[in-house]
Short mmCIF file of C-alpha atoms in Angstrom, two decimals:
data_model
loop_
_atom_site.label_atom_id
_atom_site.label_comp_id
_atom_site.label_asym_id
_atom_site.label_seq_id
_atom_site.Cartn_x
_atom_site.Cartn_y
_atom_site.Cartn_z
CA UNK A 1 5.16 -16.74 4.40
CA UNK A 2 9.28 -17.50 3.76
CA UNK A 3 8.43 -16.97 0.15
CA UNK A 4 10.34 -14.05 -0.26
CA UNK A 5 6.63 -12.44 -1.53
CA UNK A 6 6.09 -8.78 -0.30
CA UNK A 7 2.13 -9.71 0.74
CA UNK A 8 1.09 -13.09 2.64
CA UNK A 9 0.27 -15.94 0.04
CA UNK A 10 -3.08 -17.49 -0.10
CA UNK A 11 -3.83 -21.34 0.98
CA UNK A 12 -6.16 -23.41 0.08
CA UNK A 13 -6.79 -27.08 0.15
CA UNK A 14 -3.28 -29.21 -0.97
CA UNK A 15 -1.36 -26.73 -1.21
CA UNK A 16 2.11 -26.87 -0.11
CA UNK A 17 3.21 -24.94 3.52
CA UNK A 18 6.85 -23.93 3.73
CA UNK A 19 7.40 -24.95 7.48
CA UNK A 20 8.65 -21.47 9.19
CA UNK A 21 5.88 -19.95 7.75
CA UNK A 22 3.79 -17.54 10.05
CA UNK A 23 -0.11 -18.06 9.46
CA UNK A 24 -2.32 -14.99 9.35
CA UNK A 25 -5.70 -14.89 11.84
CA UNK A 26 -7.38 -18.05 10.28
CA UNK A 27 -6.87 -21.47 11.46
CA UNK A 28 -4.60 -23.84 9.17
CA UNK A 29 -3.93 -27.85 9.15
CA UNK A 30 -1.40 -29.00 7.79
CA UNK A 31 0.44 -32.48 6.99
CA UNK A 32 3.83 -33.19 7.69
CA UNK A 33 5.61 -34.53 4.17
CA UNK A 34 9.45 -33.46 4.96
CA UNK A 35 11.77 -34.50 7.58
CA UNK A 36 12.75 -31.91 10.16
CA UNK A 37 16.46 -31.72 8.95
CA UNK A 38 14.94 -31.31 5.20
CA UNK A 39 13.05 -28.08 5.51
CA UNK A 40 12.78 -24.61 4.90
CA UNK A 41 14.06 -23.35 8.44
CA UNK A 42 17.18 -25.21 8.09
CA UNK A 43 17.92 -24.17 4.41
CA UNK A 44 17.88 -20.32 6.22
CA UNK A 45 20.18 -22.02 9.19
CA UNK A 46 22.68 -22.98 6.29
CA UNK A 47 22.48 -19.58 4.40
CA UNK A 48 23.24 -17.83 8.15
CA UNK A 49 26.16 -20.10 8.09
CA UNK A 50 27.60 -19.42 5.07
CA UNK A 51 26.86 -15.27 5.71
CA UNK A 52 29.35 -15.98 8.74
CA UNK A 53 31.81 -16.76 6.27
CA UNK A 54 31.16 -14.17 3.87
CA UNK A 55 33.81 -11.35 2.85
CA UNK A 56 33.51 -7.69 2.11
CA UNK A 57 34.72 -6.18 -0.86
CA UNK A 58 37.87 -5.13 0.81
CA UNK A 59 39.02 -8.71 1.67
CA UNK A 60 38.83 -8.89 -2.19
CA UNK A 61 40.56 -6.57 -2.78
CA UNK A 62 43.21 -7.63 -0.25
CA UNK A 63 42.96 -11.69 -2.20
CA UNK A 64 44.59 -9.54 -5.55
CA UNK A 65 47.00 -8.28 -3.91
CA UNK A 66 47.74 -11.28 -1.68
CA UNK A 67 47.79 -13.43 -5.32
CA UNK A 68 50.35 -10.79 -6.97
CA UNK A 69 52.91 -10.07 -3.69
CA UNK A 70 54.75 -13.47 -3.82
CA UNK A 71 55.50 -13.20 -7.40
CA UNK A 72 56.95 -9.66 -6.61
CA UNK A 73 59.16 -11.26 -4.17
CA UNK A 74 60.36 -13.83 -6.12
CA UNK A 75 61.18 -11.22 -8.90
CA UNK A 76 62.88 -8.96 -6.01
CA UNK A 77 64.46 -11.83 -4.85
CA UNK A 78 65.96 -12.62 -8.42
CA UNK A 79 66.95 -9.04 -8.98
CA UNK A 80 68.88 -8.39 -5.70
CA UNK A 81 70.82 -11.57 -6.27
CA UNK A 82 71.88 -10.70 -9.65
CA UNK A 83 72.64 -7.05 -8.48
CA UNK A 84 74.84 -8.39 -5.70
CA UNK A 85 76.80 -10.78 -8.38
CA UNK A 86 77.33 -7.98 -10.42
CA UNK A 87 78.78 -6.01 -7.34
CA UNK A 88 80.61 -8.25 -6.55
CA UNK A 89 82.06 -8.91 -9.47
CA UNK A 90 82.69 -5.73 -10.82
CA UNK A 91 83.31 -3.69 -8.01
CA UNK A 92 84.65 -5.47 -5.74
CA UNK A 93 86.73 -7.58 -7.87
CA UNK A 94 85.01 -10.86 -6.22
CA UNK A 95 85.79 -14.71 -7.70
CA UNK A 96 82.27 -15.41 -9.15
CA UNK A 97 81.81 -18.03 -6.37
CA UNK A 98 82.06 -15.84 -3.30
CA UNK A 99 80.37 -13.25 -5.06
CA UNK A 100 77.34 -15.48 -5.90
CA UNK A 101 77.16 -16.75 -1.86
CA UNK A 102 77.12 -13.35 -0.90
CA UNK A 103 74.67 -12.01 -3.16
CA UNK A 104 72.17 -15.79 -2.04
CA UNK A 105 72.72 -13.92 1.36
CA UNK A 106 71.09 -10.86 0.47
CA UNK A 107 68.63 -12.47 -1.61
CA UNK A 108 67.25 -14.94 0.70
CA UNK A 109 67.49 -12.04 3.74
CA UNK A 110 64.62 -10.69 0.90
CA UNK A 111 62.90 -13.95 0.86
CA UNK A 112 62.36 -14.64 4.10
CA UNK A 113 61.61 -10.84 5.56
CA UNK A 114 58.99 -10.15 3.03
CA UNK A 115 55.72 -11.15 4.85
CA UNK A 116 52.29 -10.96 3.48
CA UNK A 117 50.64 -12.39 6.49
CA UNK A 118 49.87 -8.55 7.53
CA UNK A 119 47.80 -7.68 4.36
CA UNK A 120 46.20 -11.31 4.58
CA UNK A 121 45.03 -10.31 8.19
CA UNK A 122 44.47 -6.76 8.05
CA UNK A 123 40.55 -7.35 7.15
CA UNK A 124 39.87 -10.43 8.88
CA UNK A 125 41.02 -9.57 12.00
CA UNK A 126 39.23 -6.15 12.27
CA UNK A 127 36.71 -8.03 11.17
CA UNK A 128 35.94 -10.62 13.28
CA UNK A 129 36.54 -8.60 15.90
CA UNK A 130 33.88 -5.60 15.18
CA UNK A 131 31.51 -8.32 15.03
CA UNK A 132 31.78 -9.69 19.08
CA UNK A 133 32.09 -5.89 19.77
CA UNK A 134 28.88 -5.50 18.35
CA UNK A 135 27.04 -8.02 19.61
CA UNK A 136 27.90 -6.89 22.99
CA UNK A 137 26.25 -3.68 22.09
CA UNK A 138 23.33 -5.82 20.81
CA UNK A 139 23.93 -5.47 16.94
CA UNK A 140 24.03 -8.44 15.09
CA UNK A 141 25.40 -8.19 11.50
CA UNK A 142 24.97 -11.00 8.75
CA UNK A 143 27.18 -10.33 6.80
CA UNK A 144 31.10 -8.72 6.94
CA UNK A 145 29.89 -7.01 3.43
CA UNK A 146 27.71 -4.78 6.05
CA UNK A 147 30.70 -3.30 8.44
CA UNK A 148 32.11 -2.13 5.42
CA UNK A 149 29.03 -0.46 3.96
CA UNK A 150 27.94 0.99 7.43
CA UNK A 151 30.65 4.03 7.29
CA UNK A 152 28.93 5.35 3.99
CA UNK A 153 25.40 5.61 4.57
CA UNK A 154 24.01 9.20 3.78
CA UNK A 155 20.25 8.42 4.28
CA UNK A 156 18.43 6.67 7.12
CA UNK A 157 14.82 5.64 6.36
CA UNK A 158 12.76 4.68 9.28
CA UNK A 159 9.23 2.74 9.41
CA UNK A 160 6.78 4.84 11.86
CA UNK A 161 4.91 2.02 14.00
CA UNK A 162 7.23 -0.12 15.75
CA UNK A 163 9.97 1.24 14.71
CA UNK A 164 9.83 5.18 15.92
CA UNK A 165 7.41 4.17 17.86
CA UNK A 166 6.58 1.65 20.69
CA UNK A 167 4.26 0.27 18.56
CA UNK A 168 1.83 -0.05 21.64
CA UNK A 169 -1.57 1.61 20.50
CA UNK A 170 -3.91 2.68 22.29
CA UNK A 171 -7.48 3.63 21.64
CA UNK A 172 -7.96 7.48 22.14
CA UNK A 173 -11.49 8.00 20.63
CA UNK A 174 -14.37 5.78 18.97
CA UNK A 175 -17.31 6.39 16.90
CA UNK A 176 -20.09 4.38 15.57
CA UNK A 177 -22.06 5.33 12.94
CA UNK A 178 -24.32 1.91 12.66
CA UNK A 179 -27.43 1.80 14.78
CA UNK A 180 -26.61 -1.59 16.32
CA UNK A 181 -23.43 -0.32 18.21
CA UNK A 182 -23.64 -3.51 19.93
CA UNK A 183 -23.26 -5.19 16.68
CA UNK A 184 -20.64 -3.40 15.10
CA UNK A 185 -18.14 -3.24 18.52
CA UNK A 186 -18.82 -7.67 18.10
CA UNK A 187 -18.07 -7.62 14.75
CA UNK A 188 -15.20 -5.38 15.30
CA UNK A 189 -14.13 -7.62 18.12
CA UNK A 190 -14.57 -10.75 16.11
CA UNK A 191 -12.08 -9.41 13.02
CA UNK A 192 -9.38 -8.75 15.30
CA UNK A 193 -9.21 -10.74 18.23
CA UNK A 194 -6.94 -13.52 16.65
CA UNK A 195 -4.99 -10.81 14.53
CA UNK A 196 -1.03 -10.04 15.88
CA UNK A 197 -1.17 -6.59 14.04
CA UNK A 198 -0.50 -3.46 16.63
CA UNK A 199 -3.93 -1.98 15.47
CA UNK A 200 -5.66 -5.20 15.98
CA UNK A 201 -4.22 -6.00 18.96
CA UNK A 202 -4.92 -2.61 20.62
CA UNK A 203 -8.87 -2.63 19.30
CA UNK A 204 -9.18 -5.94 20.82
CA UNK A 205 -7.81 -5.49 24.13
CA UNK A 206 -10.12 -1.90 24.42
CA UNK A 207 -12.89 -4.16 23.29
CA UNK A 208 -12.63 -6.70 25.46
CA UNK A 209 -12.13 -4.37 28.58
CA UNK A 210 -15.30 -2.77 27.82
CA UNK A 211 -16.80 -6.61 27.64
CA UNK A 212 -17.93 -6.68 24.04
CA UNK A 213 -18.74 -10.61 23.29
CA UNK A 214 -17.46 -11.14 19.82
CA UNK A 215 -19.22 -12.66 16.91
CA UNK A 216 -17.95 -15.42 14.99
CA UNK A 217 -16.37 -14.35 11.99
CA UNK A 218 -15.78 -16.65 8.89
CA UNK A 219 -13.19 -16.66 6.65
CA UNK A 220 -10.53 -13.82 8.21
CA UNK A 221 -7.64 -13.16 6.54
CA UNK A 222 -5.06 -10.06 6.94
CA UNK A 223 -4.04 -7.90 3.81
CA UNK A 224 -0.84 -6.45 4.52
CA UNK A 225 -0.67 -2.73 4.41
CA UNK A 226 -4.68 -2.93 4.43
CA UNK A 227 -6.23 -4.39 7.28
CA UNK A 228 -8.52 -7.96 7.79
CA UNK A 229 -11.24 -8.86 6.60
CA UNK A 230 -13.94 -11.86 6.66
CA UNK A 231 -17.48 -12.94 6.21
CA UNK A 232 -20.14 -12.36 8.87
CA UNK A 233 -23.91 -14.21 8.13
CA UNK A 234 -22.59 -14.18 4.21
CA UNK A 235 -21.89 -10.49 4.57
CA UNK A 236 -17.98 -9.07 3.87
CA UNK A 237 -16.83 -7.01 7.12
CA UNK A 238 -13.36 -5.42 6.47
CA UNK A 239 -11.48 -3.45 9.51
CA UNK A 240 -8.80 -1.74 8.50
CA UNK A 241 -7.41 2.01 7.36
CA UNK A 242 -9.75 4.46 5.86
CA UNK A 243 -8.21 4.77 2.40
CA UNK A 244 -8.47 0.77 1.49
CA UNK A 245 -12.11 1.06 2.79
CA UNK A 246 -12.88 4.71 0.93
CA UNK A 247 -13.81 6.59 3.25
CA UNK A 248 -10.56 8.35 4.02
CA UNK A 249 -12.52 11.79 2.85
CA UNK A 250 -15.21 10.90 5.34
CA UNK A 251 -15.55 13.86 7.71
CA UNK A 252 -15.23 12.13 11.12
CA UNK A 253 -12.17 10.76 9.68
CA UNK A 254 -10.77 14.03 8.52
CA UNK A 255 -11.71 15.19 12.74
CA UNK A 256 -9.50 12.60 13.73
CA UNK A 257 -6.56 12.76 11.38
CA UNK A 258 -6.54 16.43 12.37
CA UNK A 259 -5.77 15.75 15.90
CA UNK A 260 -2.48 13.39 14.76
CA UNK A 261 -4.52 10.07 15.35
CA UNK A 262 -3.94 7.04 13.40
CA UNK A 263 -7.48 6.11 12.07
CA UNK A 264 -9.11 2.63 11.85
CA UNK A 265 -12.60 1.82 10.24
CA UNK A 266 -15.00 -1.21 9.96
CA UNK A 267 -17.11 -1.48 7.38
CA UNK A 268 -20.22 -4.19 6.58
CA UNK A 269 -21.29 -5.07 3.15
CA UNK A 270 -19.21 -1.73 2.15
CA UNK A 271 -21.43 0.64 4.68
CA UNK A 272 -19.06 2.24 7.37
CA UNK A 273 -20.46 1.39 11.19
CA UNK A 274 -17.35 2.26 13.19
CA UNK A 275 -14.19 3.99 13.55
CA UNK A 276 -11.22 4.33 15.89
CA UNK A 277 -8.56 6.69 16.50
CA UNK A 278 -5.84 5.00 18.14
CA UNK A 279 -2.22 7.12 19.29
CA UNK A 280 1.49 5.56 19.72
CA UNK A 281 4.18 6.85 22.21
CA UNK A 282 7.61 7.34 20.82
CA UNK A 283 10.57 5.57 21.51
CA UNK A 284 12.20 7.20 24.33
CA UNK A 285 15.44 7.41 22.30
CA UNK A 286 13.66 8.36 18.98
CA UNK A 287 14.06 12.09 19.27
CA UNK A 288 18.03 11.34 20.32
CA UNK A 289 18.73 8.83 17.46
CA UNK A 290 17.10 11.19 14.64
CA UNK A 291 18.82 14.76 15.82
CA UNK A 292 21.82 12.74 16.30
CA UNK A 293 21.97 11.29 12.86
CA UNK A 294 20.85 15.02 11.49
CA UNK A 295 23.56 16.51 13.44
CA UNK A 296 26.20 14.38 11.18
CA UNK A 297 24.46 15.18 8.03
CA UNK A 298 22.36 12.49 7.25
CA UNK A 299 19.41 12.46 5.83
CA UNK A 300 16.33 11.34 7.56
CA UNK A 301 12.79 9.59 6.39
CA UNK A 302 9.90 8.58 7.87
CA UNK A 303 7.88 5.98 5.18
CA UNK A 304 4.62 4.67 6.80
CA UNK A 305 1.66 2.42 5.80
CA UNK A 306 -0.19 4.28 8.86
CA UNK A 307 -2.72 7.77 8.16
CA UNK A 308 -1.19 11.08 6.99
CA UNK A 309 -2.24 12.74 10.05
CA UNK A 310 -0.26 10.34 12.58
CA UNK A 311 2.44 10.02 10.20
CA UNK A 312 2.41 14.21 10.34
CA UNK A 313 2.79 14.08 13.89
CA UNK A 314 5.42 11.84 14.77
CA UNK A 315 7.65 13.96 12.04
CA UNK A 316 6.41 17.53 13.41
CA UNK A 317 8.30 16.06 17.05
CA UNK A 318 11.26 14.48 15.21
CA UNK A 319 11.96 17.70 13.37
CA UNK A 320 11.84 15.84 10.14
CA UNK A 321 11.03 17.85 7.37
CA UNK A 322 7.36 17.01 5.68
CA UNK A 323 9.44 16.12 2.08
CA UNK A 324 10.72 13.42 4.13
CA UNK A 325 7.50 12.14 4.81
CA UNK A 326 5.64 9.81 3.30
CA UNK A 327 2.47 7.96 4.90
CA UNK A 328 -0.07 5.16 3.31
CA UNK A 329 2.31 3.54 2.25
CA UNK A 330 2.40 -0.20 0.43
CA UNK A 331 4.76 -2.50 0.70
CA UNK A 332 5.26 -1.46 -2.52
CA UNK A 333 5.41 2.28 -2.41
CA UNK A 334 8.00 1.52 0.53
CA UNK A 335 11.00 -0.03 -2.31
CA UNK A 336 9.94 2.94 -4.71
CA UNK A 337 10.96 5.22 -2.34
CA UNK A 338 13.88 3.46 -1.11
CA UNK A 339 14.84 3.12 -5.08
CA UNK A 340 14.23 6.74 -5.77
CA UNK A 341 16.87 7.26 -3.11
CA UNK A 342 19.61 5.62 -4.04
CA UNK A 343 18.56 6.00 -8.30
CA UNK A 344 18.13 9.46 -8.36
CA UNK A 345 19.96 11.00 -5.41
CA UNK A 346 22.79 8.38 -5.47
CA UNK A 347 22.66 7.72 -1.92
CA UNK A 348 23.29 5.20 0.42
CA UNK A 349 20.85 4.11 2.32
CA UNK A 350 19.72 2.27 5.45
CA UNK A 351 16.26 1.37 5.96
CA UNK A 352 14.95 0.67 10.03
CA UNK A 353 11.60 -1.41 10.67
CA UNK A 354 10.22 -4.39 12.22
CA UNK A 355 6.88 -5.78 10.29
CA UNK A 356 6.21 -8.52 7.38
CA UNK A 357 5.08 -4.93 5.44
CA UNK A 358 9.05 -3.93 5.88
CA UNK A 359 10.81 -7.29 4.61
CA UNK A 360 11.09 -5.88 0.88
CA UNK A 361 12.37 -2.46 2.02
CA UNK A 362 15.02 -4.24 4.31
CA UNK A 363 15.80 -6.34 1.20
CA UNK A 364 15.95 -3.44 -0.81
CA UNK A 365 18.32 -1.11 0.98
CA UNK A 366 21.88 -1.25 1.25
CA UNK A 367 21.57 -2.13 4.37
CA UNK A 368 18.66 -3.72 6.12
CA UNK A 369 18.18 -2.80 9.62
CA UNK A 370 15.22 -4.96 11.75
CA UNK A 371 14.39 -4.61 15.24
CA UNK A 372 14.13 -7.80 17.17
CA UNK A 373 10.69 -7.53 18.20
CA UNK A 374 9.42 -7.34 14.97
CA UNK A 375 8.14 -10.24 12.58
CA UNK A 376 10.41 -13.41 11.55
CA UNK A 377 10.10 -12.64 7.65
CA UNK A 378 11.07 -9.27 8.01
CA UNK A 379 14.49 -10.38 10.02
CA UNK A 380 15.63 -12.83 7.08
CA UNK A 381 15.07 -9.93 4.96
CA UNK A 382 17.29 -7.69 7.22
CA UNK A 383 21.40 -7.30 7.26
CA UNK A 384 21.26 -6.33 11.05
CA UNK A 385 19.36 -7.32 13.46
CA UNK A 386 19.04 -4.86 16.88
CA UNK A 387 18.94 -7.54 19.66
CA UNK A 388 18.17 -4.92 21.85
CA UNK A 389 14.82 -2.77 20.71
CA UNK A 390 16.56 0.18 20.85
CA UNK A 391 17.35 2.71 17.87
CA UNK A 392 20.52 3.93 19.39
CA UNK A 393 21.72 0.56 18.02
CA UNK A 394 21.67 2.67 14.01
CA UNK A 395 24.64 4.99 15.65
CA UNK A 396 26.43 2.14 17.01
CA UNK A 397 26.44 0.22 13.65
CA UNK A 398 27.56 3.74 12.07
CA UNK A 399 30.57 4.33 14.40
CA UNK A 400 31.71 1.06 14.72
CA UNK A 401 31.95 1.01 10.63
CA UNK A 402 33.84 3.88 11.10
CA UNK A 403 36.36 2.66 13.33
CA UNK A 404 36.64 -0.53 12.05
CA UNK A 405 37.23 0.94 8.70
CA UNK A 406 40.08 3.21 10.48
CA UNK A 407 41.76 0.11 11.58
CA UNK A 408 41.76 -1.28 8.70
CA UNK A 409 43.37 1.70 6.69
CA UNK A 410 45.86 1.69 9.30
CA UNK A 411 47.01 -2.37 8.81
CA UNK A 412 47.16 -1.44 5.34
CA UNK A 413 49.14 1.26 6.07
CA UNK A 414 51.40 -0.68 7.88
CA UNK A 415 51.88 -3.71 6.01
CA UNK A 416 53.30 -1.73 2.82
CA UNK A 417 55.19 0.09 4.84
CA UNK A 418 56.70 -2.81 6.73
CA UNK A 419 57.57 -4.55 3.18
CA UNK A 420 58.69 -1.69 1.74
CA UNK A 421 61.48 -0.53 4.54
CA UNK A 422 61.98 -4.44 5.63
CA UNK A 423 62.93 -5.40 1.70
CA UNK A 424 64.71 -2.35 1.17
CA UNK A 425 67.03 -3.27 4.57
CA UNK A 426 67.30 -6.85 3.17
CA UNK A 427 68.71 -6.20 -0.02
CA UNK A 428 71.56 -3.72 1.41
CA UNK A 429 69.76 -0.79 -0.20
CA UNK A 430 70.98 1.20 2.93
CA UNK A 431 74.88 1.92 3.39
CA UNK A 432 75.93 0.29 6.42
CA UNK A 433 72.74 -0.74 7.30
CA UNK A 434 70.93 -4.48 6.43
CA UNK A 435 69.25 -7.22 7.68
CA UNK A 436 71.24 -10.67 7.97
CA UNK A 437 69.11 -13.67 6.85
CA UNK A 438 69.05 -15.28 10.65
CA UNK A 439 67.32 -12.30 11.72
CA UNK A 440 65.16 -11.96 8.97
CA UNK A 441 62.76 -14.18 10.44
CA UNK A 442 61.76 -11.95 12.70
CA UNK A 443 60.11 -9.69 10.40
CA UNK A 444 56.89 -12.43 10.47
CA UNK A 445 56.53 -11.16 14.21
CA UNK A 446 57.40 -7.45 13.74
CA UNK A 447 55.77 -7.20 10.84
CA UNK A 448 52.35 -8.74 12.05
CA UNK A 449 52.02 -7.92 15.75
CA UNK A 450 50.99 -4.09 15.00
CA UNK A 451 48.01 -5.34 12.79
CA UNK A 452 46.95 -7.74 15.85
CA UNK A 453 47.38 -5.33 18.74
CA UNK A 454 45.18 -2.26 16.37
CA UNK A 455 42.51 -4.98 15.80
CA UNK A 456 42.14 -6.13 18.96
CA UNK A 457 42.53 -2.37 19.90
CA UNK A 458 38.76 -2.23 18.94
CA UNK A 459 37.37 -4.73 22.00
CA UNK A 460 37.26 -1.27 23.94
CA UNK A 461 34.74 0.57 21.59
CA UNK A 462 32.17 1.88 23.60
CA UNK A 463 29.16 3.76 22.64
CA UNK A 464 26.45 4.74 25.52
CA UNK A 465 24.04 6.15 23.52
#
């Protein structure tokens, strides 16, 4: 549900459905009692809007010293004009009224060159820009706050199924233990053939190929990071991973976590009848994105609700080392990990993944990272979202914080520079050398043009990762 809530809430008869909402495998009804324009989904339409709009730290930064530069000038301004009296006076010998229109010369020249229209668009414009660059590349960022963070991340965490993986499962081996095999494959059947989970999805299509009739089922409903379960002739039937049905020390499910398989049982009235062992492919860019990332010193994780022994295997071909690892994982145990990270280690740290079981970790990460083909909840969690459902989109978010942080150095650069020399040449600090007040004006142009060309320098980023 859009409740922010890390597990699916429970409905039962009056309560109230936020519209957006995605139900789980049972069948809802529901009455209408708000408008269309008053309603949940257009609440998160205004907070996207307002994220548009949003400024990174710099840009506050930049708002100080925005708020403090005209005073300066005016103070400048002051003090060249009374300098140039005094010259004028008693140096040069000047009547105090030619004196004084001479030094109004200099001092406006100072006035008028000064120019903080380069700091005001030194973030903006970099800004605004990195963001249509990146959407070309298929990255969508929320919020500005996230280019800025991007450049500083030290620790990627990744979600296994999905996510690593093509979260496409397939069944690899299957093993009754019931009797009525018959039975248990319909009951099996009849748990997940409504369910949108990976596992479920995979179980039911090797089920149905096989042409197992399911059984009605009663009462399903999914437990995130556990499995379904539901009520068959007044009986509880759960399907779902070994450990929430205990019988993860079972020894056909120790065969099958051996050989790297992810490992699904069924259970009736608390008696285990079946299990699966289902295997994912990897991405095909998975083994790039993670030696890439290693090869510039960050950290890598793999955090998993899925079986140790699947979890093993897709780190053992990612190269990522088993204290990286963690598998069985919660929703929970996911933003304990994630808060160990950046508590203990003081790291930054960007979390990858695509189901409902990922929204909290995507909230609780610096930055948020959800690939488009996951779940709704998880992507209003997220700070990016890959439009493409390809990893290679992490680097891209990486270097393009890099270089639009770069840019931005460089207008900053350039603006106090600009004010620095241009105020100096206005106030006849330099023998022989100054700026007369009907050219001063041009100093808006000179002055702002570099921070507009090296912003719009960024349109030819490319990455083909």
């Amino acid at each position: 549900m859009v409740t922010g809530e890390s597990l699916p809430v429970e409905k039962y008869p009056g309560s109230p459905v936020i519209a957006g909402s995605l139900n789980g495998s049972g069948v809802i009804v529901v009455r209408l009692t708000h408008l269309p324009g008053d309603n949940t989904i257009s609440t998160i339409a205004t907070m996207v809007d307002q994220a548009k709009f949003s400024k990174p730290k710099t840009q506050e930064i930049v708002n100080v010293v925005a708020g403090y530069f005209v005073p300066v000038v005016l103070v400048l301004t002051i003090i060249t004009f009374a300098i140039w009296v005094a010259i004028g006076v008693a140096v040069r010998h000047q009547r105090s009224g030619p004196a004084a229109v001479n030094a109004i010369t200099y001092s406006l020249s100072v006035l008028i060159i000064s120019c903080p229209c380069a700091i005001g668009l030194a973030v903006p414009m970099v800004v605004v820009i990195a963001g249509g660059v990146a959407a070309k590349h298929g990255v969508i960022f929320k919020s500005a706050t996230t280019i800025e963070v991007a450049r500083n991340i030290s620790h990627v965490v990744f979600d296994k199924t999905g996510t690593l993986t093509q979260g496409r499962l397939a069944v690899m081996e299957e093993l009754y233990l019931s009797e009525d095999q018959a039975l248990a494959a319909a009951v099996t059947l009849g748990l997940t053939r409504d369910n949108k989970h990976p596992v479920s999805t995979a179980l039911a299509s090797c089920l149905n190929e096989k042409g197992v009739d399911a059984v009605s089922v009663e009462d399903t409903k999914s437990i995130t990071g556990k499995g379904v379960q539901g009520t068959f002739r007044g009986v509880e039937v759960r399907c779902g991973n070994t450990r929430w049905l205990s019988a993860n020390k079972r020894p056909e499910v120790q065969d099958l976590l051996v050989k790297g398989l992810t490992v699904v049982g069924v259970t009736m009235a608390e008696e285990l009848v079946a299990i699966f062992g289902l295997c994912d492919s990897l991405r095909p860019e998975s083994q790039f994105v993670v030696a890439e990332l290693q090869k510039r010193n960050i950290g890598v994780s793999i955090v998993s609700g899925d079986d140790a022994g699947a979890v093993d295997a897709v780190a053992a071909k990612l190269d990522i080392p088993v204290s990286h690892v963690r598998s069985r994982c919660t929703p929970g145990d996911k933003q304990e990990y994630l808060k160990r990270l950046k508590a203990d280690e003081g790291k930054k740290v960007l979390f990858c993944g695509d189901g409902t079981n990922d929204a909290v970790a995507l909230a609780q990460a610096d930055i948020g990272v959800h690939i488009n083909t996951g779940s709704d909840v998880a992507q209003t969690a997220a700070d990016v979202v890959l439009v493409r459902p390809y990893l290679s989109g992490v680097l891209i978010l990486l270097d393009l914080s890099k270089a639009a942080f770069y840019r931005i150095f460089f207008n900053f650069a350039w603006a106090f520079v600009y004010n620095v020399f241009a105020v100096l040449l206005a106030a006849g600090a330099f023998v022989n050398a100054r700026i007369e007040p009907q050219y001063a004006g041009l100093g808006e142009l000179v002055s702002v043009l570099p921070v507009i060309l090296i912003a719009l320098q960024l349109k030819f980023f490319r990455r083909q990762y």
